[in-house]
Short mmCIF file of C-alpha atoms in Angstrom, two decimals:
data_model
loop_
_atom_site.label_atom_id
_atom_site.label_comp_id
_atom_site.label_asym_id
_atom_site.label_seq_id
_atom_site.Cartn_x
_atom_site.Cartn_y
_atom_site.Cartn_z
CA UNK A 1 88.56 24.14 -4.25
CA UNK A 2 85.18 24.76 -3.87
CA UNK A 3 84.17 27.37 0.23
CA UNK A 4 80.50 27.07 0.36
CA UNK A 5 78.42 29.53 2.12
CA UNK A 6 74.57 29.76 3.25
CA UNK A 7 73.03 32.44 1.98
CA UNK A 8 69.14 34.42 0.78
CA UNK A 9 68.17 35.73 -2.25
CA UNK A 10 69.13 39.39 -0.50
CA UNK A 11 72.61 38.25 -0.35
CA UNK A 12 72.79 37.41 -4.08
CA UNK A 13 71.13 40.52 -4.99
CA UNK A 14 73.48 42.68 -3.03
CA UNK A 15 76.86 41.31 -4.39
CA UNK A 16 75.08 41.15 -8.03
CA UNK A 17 75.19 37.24 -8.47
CA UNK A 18 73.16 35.82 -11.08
CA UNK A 19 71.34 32.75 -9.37
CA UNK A 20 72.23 29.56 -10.14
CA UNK A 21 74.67 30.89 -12.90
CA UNK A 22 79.15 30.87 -12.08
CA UNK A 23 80.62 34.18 -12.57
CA UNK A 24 84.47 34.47 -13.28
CA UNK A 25 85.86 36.53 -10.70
CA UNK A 26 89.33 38.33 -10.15
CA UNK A 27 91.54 37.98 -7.09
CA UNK A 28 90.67 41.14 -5.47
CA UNK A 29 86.84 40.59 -5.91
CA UNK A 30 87.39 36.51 -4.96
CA UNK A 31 89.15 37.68 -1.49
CA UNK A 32 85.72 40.73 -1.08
CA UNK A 33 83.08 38.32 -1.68
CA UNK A 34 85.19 35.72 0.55
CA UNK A 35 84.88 38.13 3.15
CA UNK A 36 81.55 39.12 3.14
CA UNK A 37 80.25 35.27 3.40
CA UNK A 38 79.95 32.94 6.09
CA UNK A 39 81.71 30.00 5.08
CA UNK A 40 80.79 26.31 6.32
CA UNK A 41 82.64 23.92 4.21
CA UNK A 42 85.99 23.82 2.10
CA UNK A 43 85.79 21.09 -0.38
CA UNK A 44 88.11 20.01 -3.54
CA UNK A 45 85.55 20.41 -6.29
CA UNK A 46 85.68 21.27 -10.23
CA UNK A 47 83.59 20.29 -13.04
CA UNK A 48 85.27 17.62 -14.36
CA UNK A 49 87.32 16.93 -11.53
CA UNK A 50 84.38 15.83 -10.15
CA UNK A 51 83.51 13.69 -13.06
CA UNK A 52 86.20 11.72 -12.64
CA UNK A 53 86.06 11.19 -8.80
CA UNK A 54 82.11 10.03 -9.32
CA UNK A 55 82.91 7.73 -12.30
CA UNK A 56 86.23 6.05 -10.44
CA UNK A 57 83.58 5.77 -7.30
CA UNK A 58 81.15 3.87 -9.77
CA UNK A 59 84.31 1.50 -10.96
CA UNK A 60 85.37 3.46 -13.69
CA UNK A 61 89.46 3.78 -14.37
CA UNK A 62 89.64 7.45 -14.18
CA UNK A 63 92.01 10.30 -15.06
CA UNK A 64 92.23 14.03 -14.94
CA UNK A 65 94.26 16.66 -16.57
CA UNK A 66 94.68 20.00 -14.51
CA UNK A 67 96.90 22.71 -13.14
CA UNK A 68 97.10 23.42 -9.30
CA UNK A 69 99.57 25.78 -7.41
CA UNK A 70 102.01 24.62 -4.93
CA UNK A 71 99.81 26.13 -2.04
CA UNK A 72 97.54 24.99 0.76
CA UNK A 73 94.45 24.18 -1.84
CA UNK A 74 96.47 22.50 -4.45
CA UNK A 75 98.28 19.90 -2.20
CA UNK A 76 94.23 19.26 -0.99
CA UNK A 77 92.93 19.54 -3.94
CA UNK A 78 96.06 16.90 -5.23
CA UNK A 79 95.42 14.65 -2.61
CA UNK A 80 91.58 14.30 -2.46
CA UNK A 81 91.62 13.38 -6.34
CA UNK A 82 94.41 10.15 -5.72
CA UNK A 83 92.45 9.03 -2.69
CA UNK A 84 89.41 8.82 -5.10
CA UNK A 85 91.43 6.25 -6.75
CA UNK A 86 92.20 8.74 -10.26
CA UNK A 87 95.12 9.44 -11.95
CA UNK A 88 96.41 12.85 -11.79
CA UNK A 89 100.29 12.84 -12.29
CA UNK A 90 100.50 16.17 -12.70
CA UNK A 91 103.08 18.18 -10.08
CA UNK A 92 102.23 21.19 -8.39
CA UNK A 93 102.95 24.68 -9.70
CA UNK A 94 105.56 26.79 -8.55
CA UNK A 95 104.23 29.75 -10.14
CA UNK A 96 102.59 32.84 -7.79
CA UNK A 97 99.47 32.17 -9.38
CA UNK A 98 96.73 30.58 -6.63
CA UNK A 99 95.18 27.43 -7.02
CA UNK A 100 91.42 28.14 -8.60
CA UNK A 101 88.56 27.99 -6.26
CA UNK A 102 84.83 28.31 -6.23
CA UNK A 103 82.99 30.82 -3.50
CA UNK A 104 79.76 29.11 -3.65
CA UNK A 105 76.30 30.53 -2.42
CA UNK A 106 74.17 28.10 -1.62
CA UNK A 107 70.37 29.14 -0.97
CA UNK A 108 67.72 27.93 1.16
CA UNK A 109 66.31 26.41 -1.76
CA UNK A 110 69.43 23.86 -2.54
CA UNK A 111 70.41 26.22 -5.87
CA UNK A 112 74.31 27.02 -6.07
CA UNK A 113 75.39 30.35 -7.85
CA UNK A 114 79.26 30.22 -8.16
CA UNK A 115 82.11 32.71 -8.26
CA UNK A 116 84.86 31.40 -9.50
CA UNK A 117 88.87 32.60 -9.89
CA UNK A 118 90.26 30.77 -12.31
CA UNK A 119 93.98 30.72 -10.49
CA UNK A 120 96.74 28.43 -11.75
CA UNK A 121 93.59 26.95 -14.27
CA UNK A 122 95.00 29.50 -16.84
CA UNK A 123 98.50 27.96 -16.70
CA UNK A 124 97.15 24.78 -18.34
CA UNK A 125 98.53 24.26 -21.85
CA UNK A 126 98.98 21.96 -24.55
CA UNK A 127 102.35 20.96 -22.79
CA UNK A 128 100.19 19.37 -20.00
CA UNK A 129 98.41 16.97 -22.04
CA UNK A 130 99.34 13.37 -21.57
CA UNK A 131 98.59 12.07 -24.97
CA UNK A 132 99.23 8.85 -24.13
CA UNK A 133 96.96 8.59 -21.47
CA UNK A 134 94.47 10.16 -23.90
CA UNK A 135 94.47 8.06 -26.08
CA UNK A 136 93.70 5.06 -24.18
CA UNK A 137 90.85 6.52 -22.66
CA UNK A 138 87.00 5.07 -24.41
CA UNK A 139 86.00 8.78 -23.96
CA UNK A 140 88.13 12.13 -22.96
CA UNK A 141 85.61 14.69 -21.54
CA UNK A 142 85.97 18.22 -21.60
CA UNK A 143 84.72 21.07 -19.60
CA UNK A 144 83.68 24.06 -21.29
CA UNK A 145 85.09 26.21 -18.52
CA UNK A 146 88.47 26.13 -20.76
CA UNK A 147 87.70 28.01 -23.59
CA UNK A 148 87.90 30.87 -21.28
CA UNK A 149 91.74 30.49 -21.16
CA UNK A 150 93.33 30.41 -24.90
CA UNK A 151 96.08 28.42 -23.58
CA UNK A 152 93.58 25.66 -21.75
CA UNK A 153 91.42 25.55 -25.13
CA UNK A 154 94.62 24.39 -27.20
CA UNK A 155 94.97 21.58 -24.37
CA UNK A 156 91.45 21.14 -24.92
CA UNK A 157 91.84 20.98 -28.85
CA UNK A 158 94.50 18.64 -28.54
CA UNK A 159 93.30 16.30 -26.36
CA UNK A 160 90.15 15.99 -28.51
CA UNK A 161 92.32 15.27 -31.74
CA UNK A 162 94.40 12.99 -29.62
CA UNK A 163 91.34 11.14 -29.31
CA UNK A 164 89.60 10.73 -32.04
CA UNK A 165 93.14 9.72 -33.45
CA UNK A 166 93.12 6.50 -31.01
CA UNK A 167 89.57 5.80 -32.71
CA UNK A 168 87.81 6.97 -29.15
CA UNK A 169 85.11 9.25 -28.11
CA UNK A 170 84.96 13.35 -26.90
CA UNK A 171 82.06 14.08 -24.50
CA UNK A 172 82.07 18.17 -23.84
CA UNK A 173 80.21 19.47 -21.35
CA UNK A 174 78.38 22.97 -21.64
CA UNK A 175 79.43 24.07 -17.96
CA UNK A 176 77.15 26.89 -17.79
CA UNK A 177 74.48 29.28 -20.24
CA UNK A 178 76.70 32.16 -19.15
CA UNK A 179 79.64 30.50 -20.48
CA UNK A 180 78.13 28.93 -23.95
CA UNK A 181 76.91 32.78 -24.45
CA UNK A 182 80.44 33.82 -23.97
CA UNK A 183 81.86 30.83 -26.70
CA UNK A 184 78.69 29.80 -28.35
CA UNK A 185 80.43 29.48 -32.14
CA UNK A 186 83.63 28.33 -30.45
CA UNK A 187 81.92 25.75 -28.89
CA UNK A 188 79.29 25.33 -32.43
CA UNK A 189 82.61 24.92 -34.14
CA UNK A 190 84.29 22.28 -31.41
CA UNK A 191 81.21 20.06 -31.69
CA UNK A 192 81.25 19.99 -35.08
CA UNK A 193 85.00 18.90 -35.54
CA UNK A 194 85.86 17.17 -32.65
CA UNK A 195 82.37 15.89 -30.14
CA UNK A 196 80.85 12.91 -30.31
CA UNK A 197 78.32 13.35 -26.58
CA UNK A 198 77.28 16.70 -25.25
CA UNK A 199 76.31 17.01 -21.91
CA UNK A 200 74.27 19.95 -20.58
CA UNK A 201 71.37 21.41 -18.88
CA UNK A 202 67.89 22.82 -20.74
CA UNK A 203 69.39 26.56 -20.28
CA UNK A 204 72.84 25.62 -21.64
CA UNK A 205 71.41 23.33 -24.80
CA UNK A 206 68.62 26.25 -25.68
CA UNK A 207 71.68 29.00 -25.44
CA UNK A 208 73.92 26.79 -27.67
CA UNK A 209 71.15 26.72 -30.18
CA UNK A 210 69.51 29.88 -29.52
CA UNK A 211 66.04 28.25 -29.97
CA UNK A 212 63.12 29.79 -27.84
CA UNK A 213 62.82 25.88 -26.07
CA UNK A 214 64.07 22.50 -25.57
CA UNK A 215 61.87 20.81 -28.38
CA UNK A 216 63.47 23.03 -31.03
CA UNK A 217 66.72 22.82 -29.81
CA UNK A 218 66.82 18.75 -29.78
CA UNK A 219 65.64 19.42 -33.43
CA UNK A 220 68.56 21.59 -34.05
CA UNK A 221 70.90 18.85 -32.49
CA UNK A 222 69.38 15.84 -34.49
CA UNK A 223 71.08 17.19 -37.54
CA UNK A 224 74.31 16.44 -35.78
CA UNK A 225 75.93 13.49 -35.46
CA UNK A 226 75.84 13.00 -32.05
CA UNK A 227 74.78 12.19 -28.56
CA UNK A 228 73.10 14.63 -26.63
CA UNK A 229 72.37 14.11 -23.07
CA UNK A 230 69.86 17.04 -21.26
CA UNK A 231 69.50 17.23 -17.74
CA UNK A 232 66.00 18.70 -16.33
CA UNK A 233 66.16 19.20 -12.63
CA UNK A 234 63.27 17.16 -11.09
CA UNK A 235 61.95 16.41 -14.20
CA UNK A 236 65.13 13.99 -15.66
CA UNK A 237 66.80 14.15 -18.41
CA UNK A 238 66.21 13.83 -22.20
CA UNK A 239 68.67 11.50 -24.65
CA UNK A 240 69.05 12.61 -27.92
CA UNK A 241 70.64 9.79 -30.33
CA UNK A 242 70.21 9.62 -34.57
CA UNK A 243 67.75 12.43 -34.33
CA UNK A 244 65.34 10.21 -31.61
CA UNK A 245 64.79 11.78 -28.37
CA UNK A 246 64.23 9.64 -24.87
CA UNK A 247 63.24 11.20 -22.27
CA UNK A 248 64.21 9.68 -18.41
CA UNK A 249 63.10 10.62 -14.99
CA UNK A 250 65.00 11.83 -12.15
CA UNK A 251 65.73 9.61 -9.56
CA UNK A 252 63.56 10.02 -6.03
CA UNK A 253 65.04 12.63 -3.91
CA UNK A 254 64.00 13.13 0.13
CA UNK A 255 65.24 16.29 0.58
CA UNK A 256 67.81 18.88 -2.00
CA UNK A 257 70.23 20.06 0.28
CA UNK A 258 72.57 21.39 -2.82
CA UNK A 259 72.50 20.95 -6.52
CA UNK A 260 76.12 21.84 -6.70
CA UNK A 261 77.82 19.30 -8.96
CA UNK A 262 74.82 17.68 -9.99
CA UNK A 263 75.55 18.15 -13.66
CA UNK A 264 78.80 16.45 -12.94
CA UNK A 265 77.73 13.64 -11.40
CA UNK A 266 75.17 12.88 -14.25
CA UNK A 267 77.99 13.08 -16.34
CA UNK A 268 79.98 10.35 -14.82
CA UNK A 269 77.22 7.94 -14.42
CA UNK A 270 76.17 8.35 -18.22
CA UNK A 271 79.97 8.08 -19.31
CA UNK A 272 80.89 4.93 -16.80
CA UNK A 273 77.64 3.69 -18.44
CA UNK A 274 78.43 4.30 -22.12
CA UNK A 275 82.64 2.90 -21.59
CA UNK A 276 80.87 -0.41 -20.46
CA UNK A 277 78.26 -0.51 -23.48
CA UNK A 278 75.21 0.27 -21.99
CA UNK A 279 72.28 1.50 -23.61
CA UNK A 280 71.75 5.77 -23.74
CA UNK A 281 68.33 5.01 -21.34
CA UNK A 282 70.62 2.87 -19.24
CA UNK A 283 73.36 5.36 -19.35
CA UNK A 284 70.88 8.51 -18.28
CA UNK A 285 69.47 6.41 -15.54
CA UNK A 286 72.69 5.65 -13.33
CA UNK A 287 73.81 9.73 -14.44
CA UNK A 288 70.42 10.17 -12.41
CA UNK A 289 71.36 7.99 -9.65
CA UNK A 290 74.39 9.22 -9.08
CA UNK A 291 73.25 12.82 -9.27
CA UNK A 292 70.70 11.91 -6.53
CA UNK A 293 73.36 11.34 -4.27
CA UNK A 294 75.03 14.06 -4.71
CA UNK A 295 71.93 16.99 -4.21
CA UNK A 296 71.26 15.17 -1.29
CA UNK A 297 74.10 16.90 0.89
CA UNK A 298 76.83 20.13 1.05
CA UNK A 299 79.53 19.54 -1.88
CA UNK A 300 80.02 18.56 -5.10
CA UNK A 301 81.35 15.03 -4.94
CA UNK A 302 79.67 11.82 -3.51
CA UNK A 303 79.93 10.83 -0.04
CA UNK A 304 78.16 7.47 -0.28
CA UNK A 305 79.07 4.16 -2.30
CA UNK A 306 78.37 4.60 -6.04
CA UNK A 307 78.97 0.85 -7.05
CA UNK A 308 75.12 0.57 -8.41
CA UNK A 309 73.10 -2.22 -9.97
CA UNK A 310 73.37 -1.18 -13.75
CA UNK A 311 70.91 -4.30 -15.14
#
């Protein structure tokens, strides 16, 4: 569950939060910073979570594969994704461990920073992994988020061979520079064995392949075999396919009100894109769409109809 607060620079400064970055936080330090914001909204959120939801809102058949606790945010959180038309059979915990949430600073700006308690998130495990539901998915995406938990990354490791198994793609997204720096050859070895599209942002892609800029990191990528898609804030994105880079503008936006899951979004609209054979351009430009929804009001997952003109 994602509590979002309205907050200055000062704040951020005080409580030593990176800006725009998400810090994993404990219990104890989840419940202080809780305390010391002024919370406006309680939404379900979670990177790929909200994938899912924004690709199943663009006509996609989606599913997700989580842990939640049996507690107030986890029957929400539980609810909110089947409403959004997406397959989550997974039951609720009965563990003591909390449901994860996000304590999320937004600035006057529209730029999130995130502090994030992982919860029952660390309870995921291989055992949780519907492998038949895997593998009749056209592409399984993956939040880097889960190599922080051991167990979650051998989920994560078999889901991916589950996939390419059924002959189908694996999309991993970078999540965040603070958490590539944290797996960098985890996630250098992952993509190499396993990923067929890699989504992240110019911080994430330049950490991943510690180049001093975007241009030398897309040349560092080309020698893979795969899709990369860059988002650039305002200025688009960049599509990186057999070693040929395309770059695509952002969509028109009247006012930011919060970036927070625009990375997500993106996502969705390039993979609904790519499942129904669209070209990459094609693919980057409803991701852009669909992440100009999103910035344009509080929360991470769209509150308008997604069903766009793709031709």
């Amino acid at each position: 569950m994602d509590i979002f607060a309205h907050e200055d620079d000062e704040f951020l400064a005080l409580h030593g939060m990176p800006k725009n970055s998400m810090t994993l936080v404990d219990a104890e330090r989840s419940a202080f910073l809780y305390g010391s914001m002024r919370p406006v909204a309680k939404m379900s959120g979670g990177s790929v979570a909200n994938t899912v939801v924004c690709a199943a809102g663009l006509g996609s058949a989606a599913a997700f594969v989580g842990k939640v606790a049996a507690d107030e945010f986890g029957i929400a959180f539980t609810a909110d994704l089947r409403a959004a038309g997406v397959d989550f059979g997974a039951e609720v915990s009965s563990g003591l461990t909390g449901t994860a949430c996000s304590l999320i600073v937004v600035t006057p700006d529209g730029h999130r920073t995130m502090n994030t308690y992982l919860g029952a998130c660390v309870e995921l495990t291989a055992a949780d992994v519907d492998t038949e539901l895997v593998s009749r998915a056209r592409v399984t995406c993956v939040e880097g988020y889960l190599f922080d938990s051991p167990p979650a990354k051998e989920a994560v490791l078999l889901a991916a061979r589950t996939a390419r198994a059924a002959g189908h793609r694996v999309a991993l997204t970078l999540s965040d520079s603070y958490c590539v720096e944290r797996h960098r050859e985890e996630f250098r070895d992952f993509i190499e064995e396993h990923v067929d599209l890699v989504f992240g942002n110019e911080a994430e892609v330049v950490s991943l392949c510690e180049t001093d800029g975007l241009p030398a990191a897309l040349s560092a990528l080309a020698e893979r075999d795969l899709i990369a898609a860059v988002t650039r804030g305002a200025h688009g994105s960049v599509v990186l396919e057999s070693g040929r880079a395309v770059e695509v503008p952002a969509e028109t936006v009247a006012r930011i009100v919060d970036t927070t899951g625009a990375g997500d979004a993106y996502a969705a609209g390039f993979l609904h894109g790519l499942a129904r054979g669209l070209d990459l351009p094609s693919c980057a430009r409803t991701g852009s769409a669909a992440a100009a929804e999103v910035i344009g009001h509080l929360g991470s997952r769209p509150q308008a109809d997604l069903l766009l003109d793709e031709a």
